mmCIF file of C-alpha atoms in Angstrom:
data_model
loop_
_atom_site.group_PDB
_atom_site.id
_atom_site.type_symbol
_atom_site.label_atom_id
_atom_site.label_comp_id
_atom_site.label_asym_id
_atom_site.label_seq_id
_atom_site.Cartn_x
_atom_site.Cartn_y
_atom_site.Cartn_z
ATOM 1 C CA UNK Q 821 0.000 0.000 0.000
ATOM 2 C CA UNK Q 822 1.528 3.362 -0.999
ATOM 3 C CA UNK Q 823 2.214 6.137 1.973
ATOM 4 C CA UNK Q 824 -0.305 8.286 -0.547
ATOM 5 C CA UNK Q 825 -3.322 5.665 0.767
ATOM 6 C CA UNK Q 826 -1.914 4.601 4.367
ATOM 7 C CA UNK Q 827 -0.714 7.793 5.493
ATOM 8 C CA UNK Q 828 -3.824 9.704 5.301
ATOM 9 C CA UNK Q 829 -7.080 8.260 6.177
ATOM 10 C CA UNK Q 830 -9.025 10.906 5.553
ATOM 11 C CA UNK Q 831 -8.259 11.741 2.349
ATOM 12 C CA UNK Q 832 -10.656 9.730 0.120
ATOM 13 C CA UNK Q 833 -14.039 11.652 1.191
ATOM 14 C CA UNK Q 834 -12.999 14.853 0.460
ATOM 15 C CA UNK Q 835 -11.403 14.294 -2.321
ATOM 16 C CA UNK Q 836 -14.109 12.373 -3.504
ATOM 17 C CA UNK Q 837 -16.790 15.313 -3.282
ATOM 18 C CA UNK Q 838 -14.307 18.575 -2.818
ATOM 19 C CA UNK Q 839 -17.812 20.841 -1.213
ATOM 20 C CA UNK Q 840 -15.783 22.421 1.430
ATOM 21 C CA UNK Q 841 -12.330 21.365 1.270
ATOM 22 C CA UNK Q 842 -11.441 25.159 0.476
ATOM 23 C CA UNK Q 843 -14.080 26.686 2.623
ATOM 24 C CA UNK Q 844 -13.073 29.217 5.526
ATOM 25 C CA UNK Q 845 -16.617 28.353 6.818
ATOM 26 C CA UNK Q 846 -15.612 24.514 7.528
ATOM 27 C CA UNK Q 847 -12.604 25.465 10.027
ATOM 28 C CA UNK Q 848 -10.122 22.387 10.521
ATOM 29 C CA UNK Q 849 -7.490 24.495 12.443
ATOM 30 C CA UNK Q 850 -7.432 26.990 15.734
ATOM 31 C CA UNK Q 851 -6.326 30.240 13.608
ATOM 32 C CA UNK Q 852 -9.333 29.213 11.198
ATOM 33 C CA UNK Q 853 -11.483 29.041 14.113
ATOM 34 C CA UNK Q 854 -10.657 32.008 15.684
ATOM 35 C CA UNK Q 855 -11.039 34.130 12.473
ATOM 36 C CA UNK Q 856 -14.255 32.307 11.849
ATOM 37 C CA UNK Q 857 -15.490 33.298 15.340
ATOM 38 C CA UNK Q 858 -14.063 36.593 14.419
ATOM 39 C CA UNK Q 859 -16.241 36.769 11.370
ATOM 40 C CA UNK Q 860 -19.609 35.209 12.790
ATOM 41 C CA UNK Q 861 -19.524 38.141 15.421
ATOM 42 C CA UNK Q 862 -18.917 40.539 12.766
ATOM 43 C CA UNK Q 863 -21.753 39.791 10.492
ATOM 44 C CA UNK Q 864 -23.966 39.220 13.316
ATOM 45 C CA UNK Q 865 -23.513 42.361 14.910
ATOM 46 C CA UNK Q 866 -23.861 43.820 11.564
ATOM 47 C CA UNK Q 867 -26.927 42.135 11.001
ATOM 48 C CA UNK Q 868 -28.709 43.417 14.214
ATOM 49 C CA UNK Q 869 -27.123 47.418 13.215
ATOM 50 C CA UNK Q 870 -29.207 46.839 10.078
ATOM 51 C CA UNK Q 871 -31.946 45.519 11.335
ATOM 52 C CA UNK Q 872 -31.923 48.665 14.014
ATOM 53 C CA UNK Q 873 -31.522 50.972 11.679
ATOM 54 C CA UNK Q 874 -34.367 49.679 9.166
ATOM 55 C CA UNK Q 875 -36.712 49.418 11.718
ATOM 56 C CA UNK Q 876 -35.952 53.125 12.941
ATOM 57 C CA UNK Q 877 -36.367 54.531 9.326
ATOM 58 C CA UNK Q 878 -40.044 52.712 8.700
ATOM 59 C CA UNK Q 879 -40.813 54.397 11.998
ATOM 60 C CA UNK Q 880 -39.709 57.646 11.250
ATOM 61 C CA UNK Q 881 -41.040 56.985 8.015
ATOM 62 C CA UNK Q 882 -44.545 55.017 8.979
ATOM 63 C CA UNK Q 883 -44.278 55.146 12.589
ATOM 64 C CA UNK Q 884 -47.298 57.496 15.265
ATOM 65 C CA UNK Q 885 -46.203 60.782 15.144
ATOM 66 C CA UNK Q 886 -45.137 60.842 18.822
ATOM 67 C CA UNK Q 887 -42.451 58.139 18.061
ATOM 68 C CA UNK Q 888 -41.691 59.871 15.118
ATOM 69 C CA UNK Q 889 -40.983 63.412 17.151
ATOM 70 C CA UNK Q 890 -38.809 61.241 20.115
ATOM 71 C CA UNK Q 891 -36.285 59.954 17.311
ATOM 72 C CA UNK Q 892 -36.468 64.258 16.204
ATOM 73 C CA UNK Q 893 -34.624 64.703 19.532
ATOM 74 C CA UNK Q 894 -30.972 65.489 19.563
ATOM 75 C CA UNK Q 895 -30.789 63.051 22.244
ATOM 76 C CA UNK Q 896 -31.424 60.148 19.915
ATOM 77 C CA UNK Q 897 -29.462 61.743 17.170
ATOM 78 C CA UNK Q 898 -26.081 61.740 19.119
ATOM 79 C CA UNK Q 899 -27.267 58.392 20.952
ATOM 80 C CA UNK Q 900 -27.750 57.018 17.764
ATOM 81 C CA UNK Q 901 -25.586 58.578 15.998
ATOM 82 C CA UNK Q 902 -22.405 59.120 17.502
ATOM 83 C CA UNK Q 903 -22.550 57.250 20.861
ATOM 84 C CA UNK Q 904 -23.894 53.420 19.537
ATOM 85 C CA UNK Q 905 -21.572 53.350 16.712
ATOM 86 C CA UNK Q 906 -18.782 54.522 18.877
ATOM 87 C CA UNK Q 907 -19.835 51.961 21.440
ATOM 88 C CA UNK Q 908 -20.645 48.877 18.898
ATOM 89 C CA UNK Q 909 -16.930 49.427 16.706
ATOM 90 C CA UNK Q 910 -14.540 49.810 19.894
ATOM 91 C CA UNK Q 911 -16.099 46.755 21.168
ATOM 92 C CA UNK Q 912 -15.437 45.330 17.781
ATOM 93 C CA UNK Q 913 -11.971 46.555 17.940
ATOM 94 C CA UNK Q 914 -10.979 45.208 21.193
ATOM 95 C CA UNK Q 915 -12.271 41.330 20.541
ATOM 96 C CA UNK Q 916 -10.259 41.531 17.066
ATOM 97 C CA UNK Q 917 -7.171 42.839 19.279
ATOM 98 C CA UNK Q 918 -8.108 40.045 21.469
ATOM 99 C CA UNK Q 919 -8.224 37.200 18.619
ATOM 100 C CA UNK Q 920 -4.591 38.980 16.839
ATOM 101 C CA UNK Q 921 -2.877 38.845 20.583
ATOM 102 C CA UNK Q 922 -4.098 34.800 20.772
ATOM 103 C CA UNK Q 923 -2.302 34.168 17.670
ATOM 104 C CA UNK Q 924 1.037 36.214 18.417
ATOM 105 C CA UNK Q 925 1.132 34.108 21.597
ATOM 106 C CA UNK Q 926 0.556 31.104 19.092
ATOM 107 C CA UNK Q 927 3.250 32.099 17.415
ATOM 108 C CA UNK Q 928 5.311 32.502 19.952
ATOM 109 C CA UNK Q 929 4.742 28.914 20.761
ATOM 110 C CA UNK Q 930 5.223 27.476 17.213
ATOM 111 C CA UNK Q 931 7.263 24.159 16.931
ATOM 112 C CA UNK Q 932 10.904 25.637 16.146
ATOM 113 C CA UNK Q 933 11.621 22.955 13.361
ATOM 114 C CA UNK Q 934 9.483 24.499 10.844
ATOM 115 C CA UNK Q 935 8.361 24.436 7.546
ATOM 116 C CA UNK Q 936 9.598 26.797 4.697
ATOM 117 C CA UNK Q 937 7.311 27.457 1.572
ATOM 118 C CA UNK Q 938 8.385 29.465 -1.357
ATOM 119 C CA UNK Q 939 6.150 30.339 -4.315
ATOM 120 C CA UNK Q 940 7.522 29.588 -7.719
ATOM 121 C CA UNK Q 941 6.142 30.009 -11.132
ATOM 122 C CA UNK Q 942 3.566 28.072 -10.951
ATOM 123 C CA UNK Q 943 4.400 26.049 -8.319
ATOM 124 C CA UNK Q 944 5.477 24.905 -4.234
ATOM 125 C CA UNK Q 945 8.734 24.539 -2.625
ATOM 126 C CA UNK Q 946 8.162 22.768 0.217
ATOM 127 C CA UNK Q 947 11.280 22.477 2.530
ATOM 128 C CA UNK Q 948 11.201 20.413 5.908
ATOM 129 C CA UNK Q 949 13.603 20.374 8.678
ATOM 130 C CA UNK Q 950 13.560 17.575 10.986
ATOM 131 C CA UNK Q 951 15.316 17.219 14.587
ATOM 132 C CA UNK Q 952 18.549 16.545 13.471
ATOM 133 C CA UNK Q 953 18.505 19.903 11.522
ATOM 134 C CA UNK Q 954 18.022 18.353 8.063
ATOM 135 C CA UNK Q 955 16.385 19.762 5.007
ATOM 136 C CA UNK Q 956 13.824 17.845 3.388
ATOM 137 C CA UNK Q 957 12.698 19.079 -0.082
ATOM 138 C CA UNK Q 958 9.267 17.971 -1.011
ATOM 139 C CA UNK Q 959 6.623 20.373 -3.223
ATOM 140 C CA UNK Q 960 3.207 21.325 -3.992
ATOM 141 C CA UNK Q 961 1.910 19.347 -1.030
ATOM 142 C CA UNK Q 962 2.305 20.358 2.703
ATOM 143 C CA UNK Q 963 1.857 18.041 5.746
ATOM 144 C CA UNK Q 964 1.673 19.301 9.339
ATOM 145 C CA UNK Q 965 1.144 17.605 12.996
ATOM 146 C CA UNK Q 966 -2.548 17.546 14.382
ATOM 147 C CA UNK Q 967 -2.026 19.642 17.751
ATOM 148 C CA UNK Q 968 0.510 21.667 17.563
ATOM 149 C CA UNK Q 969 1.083 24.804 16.166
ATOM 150 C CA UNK Q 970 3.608 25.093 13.523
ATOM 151 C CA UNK Q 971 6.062 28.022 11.921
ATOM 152 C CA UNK Q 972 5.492 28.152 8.154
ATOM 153 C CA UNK Q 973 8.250 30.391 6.694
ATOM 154 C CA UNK Q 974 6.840 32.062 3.727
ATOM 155 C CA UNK Q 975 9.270 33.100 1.000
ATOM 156 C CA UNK Q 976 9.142 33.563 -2.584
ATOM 157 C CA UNK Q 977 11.952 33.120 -5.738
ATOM 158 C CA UNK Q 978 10.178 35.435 -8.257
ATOM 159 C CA UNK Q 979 7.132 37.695 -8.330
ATOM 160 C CA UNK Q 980 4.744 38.645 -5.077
ATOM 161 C CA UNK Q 981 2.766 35.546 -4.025
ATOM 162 C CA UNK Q 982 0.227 34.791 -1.461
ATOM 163 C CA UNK Q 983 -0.301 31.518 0.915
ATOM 164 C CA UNK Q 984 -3.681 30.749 1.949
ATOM 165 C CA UNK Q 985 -5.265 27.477 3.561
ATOM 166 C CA UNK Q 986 -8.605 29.023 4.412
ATOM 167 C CA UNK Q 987 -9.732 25.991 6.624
ATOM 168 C CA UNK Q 988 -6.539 26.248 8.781
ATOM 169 C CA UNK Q 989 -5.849 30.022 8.768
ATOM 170 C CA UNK Q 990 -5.489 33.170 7.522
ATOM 171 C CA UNK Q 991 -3.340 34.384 4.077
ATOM 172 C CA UNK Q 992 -0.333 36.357 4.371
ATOM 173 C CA UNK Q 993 2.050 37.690 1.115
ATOM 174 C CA UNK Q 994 5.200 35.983 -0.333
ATOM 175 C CA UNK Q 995 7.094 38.825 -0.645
ATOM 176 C CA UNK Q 996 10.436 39.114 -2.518
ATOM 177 C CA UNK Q 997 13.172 39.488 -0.037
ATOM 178 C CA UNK Q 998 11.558 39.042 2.677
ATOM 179 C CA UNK Q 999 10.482 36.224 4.889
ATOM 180 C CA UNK Q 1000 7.286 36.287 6.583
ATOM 181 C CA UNK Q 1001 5.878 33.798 9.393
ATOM 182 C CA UNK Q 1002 2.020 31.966 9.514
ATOM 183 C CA UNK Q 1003 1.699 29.902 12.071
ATOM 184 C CA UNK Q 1004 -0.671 27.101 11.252
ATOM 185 C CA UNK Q 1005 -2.395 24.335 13.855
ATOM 186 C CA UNK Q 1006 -4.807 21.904 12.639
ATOM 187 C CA UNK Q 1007 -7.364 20.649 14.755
ATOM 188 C CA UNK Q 1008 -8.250 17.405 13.320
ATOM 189 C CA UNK Q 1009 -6.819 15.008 11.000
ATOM 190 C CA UNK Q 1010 -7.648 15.438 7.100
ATOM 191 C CA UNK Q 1011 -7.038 16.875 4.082
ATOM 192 C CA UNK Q 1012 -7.886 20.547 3.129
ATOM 193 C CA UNK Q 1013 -6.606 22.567 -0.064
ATOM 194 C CA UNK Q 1014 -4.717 26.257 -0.431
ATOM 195 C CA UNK Q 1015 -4.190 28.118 -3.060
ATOM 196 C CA UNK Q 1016 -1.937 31.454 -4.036
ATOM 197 C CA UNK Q 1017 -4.528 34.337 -3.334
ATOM 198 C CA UNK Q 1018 -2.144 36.991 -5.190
ATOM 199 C CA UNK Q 1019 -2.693 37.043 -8.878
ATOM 200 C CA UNK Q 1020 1.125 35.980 -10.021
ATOM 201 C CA UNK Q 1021 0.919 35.191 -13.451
ATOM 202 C CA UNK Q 1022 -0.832 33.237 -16.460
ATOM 203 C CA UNK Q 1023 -1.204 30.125 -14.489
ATOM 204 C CA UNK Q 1024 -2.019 31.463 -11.078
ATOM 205 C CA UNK Q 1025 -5.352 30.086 -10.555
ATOM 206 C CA UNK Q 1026 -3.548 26.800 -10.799
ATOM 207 C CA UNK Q 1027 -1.099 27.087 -8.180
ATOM 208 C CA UNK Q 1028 -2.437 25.452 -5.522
ATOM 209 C CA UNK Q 1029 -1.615 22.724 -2.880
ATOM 210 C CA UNK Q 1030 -3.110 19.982 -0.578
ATOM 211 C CA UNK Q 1031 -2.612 20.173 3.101
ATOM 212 C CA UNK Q 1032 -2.764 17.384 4.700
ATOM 213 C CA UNK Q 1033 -2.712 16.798 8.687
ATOM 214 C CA UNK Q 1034 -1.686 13.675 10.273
ATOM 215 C CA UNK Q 1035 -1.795 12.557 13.851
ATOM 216 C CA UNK Q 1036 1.738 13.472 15.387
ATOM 217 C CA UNK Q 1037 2.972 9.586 15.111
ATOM 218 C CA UNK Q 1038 1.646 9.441 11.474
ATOM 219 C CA UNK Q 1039 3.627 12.363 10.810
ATOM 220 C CA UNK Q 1040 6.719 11.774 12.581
ATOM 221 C CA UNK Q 1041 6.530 8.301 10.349
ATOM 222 C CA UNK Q 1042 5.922 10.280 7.574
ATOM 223 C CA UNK Q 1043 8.845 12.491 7.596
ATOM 224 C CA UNK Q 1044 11.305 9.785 8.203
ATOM 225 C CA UNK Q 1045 9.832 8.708 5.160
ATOM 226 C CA UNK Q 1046 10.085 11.317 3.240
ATOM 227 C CA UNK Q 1047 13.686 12.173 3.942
ATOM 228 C CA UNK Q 1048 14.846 8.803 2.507
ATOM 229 C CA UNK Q 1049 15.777 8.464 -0.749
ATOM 230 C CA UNK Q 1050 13.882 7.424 -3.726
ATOM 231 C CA UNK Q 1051 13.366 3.828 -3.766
ATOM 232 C CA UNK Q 1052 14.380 1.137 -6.604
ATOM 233 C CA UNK Q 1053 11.688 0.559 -9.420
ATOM 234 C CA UNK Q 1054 10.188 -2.771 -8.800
ATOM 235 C CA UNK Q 1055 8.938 -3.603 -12.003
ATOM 236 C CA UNK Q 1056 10.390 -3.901 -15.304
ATOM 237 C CA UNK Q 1057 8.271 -0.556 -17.049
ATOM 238 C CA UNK Q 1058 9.603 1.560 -14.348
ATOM 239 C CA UNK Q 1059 13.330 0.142 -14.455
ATOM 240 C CA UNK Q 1060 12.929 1.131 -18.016
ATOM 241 C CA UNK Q 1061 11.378 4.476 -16.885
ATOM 242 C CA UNK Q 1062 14.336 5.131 -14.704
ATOM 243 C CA UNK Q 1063 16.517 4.743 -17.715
ATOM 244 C CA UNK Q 1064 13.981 6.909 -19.913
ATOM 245 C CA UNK Q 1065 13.719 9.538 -17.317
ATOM 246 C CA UNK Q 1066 17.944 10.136 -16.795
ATOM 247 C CA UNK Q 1067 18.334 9.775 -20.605
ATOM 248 C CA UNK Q 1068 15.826 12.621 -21.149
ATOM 249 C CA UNK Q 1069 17.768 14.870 -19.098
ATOM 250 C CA UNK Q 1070 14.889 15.226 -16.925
ATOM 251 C CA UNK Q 1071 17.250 15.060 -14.068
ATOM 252 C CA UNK Q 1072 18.841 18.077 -15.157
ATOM 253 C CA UNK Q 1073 15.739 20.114 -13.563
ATOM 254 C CA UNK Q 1074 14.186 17.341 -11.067
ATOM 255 C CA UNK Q 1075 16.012 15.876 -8.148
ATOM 256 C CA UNK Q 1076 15.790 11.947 -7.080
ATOM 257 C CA UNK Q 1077 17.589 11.613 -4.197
ATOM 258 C CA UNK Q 1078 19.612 8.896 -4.466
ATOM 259 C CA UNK Q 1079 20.170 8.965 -8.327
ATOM 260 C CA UNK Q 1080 22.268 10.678 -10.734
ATOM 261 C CA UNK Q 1081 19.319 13.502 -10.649
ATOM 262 C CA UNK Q 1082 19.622 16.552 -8.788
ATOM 263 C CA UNK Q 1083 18.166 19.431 -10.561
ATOM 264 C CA UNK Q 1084 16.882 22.469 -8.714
ATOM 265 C CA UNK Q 1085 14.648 24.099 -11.381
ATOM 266 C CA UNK Q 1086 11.605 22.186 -11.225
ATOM 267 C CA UNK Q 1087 9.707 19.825 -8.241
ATOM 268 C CA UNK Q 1088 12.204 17.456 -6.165
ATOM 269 C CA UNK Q 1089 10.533 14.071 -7.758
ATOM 270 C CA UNK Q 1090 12.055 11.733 -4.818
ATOM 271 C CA UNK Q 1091 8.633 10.710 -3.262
ATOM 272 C CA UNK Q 1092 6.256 12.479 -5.715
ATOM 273 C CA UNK Q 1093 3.971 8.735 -5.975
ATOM 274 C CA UNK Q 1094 3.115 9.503 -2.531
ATOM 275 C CA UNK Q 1095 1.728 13.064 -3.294
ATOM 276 C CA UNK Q 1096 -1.947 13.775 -3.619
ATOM 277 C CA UNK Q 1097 -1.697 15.231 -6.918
ATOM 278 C CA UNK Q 1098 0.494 16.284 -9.910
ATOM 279 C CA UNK Q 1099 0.973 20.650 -11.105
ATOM 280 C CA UNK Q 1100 0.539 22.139 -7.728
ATOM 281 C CA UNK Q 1101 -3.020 20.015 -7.518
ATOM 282 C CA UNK Q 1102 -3.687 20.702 -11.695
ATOM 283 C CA UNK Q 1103 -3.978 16.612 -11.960
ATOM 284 C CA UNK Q 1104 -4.907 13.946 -9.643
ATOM 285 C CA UNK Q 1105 -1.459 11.382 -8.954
ATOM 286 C CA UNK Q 1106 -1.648 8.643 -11.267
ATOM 287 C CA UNK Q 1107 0.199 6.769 -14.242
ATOM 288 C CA UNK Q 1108 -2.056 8.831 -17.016
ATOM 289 C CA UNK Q 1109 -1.789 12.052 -15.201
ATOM 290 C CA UNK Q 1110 2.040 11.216 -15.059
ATOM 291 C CA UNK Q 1111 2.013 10.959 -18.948
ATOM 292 C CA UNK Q 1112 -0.186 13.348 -19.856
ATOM 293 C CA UNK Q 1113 1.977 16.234 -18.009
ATOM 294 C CA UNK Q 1114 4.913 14.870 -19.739
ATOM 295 C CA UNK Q 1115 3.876 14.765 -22.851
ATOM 296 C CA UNK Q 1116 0.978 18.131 -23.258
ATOM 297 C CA UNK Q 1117 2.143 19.985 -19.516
ATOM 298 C CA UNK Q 1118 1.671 23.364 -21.796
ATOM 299 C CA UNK Q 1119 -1.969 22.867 -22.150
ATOM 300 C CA UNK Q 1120 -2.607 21.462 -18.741
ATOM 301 C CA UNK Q 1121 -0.674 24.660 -17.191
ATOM 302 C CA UNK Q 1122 0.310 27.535 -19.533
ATOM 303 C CA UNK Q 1123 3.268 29.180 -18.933
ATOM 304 C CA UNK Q 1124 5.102 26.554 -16.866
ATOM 305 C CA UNK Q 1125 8.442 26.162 -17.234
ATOM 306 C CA UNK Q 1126 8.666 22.691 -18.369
ATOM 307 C CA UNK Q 1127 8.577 22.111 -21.924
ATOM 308 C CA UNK Q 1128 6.211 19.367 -23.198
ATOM 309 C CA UNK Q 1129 8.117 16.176 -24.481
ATOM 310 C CA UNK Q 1130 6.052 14.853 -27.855
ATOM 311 C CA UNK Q 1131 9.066 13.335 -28.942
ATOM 312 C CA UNK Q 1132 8.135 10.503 -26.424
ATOM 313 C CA UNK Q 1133 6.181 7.549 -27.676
ATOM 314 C CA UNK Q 1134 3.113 6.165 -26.075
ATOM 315 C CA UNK Q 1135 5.363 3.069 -24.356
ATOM 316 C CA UNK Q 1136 7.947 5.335 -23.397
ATOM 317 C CA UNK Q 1137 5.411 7.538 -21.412
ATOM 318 C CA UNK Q 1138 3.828 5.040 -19.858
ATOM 319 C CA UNK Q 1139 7.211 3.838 -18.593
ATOM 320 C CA UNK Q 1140 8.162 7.310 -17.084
ATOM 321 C CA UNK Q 1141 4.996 7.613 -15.664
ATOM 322 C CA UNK Q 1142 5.004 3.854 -13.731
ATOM 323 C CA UNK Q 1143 8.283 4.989 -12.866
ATOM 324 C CA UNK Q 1144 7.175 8.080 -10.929
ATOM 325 C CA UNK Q 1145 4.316 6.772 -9.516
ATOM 326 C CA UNK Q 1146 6.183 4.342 -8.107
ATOM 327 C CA UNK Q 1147 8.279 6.939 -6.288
ATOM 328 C CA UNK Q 1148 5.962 6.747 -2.963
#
């Protein structure tokens, strides 16, 4: 069974029927919840203000003339004026101070490993570091611990992106030059989606990502996973693959760790069967997907930086593509 399928239970169902795998409304992480609680208040306060206010204009409007000559008063005009809105917006202001100083302290309290995203065009670093200090280069997917609260370094290598998981927290800019901080905790195991929120480019409403959280064993298993190196084909197509793949020069932009590739222009490839999905989440993971990006990536993602290879035939795709998707 592939670490795609065993290492997250939860993935199937929402993948499956995506209603609210984006949805800020469906929080799956304490920064989400907060802003949602944040945002419920809001609109509800708003809500009653209207109300109030329509209900005093069919009065004044409708209303017995006595009521109407009470809200004529320049006691109700400053009440209602000056002093509710003062009174209703500085209360406002004080629970969103409230709500920002929970999530410094967060912060504050972040695991110290880390996790360090940078926005490419179109696409996801995604850079680990473990407890012996490693680096481990993954992409276009992100994995976190359920419980506890984690430091995503947000970077970017080209134009002004944006990161945004809206059911685990709120956006914040990629900046160029600069390195900002989200801290992210999910609540609950599961999978959940994000997607650049800053237009970047041609391609940019196809730069997104899954985020998937794992219970803090199933992650720490995970990782040491990840941060082995590719393992051998076990079939004859992807032996041939392998061959296909180095001969191709593909290595030239991808890394495998543990082969002769080790290209930094494109996606680290060393565990990319195990990924939810191909393009920064532009195709679901499998053999076809594989060949199809190979072969036509130009139409599937304009722009991209990987030129398609037609000079592939059918056979020799399909061997690239069992090779990578054996990469798990």
């Amino acid at each position: 069974m592939s670490r795609r399928v065993a290492s997250a239970p939860a993935i199937a169902a929402p993948l499956g029927g995506c209603a609210g795998i984006q949805s800020a409304l469906a929080p799956r992480g304490t920064e989400a919840q907060e802003i949602g609680a944040l945002f419920w208040t809001v609109t509800g306060v708003s809500a009653a203000v209207t109300i109030l206010v329509l209900v005093v204009t069919a009065i004044a409007l409708r209303g017995p003339d006595g009521w109407c000559r009470v809200l004529a008063t320049d006691r109700m005009v400053v009440g209602g004026g000056i002093v509710l809105p003062v009174v209703v917006l500085s209360i406002l202001l004080v629970y969103g101070l409230l709500v920002m100083q929970v999530g410094a302290a967060r912060s504050r309290d972040a695991e110290g490993l880390g996790v360090t995203i940078t926005g490419k065009r179109w696409w996801w670093q995604v850079v680990y570091e473990d407890r012996d200090g490693r680096e481990i280069v993954s992409a276009n997917e992100l994995r976190l611990p359920v419980g506890r609260p984690v430091a995503i370094r947000l970077e970017t290598d080209d134009v002004i992106h944006s990161f945004w998981a809206p059911q685990l927290g709120g956006k914040l800019d990629m900046i160029p030059g600069r390195s900002n901080t989200l801290t992210l905790e999910a609540t609950e195991a599961g999978v959940s989606r994000a997607q650049c929120a800053e237009y970047c480019g041609g391609a940019h409403a196809l730069m997104s990502m899954y985020v998937v959280a794992l219970e803090p064993d199933a992650y720490e298993a995970w990782l040491a996973a990840e941060a082995a190196p590719a393992s051998e084909p076990a079939s004859e197509p992807a032996r041939r693959g392998m061959a296909l793949f180095l001969q191709n020069g593909c290595g030239a932009c991808h890394a495998v760790r543990g082969t002769e590739a080790d290209g930094t222009i494109g996606p680290d490839l060393t565990h990319v069967g195990g990924r939810l999905s191909l393009g920064a989440a532009a195709l679901p993971n499998d053999a076809d997907a594989f060949a199809r990006w190979i072969a036509d990536n130009q139409h599937v993602k304009p722009g991209n930086l990987m030129p398609p290879y037609r000079n592939l035939s059918r056979d020799e795709l399909a061997a690239i593509a069992a090779y990578l998707e054996g990469l798990d």
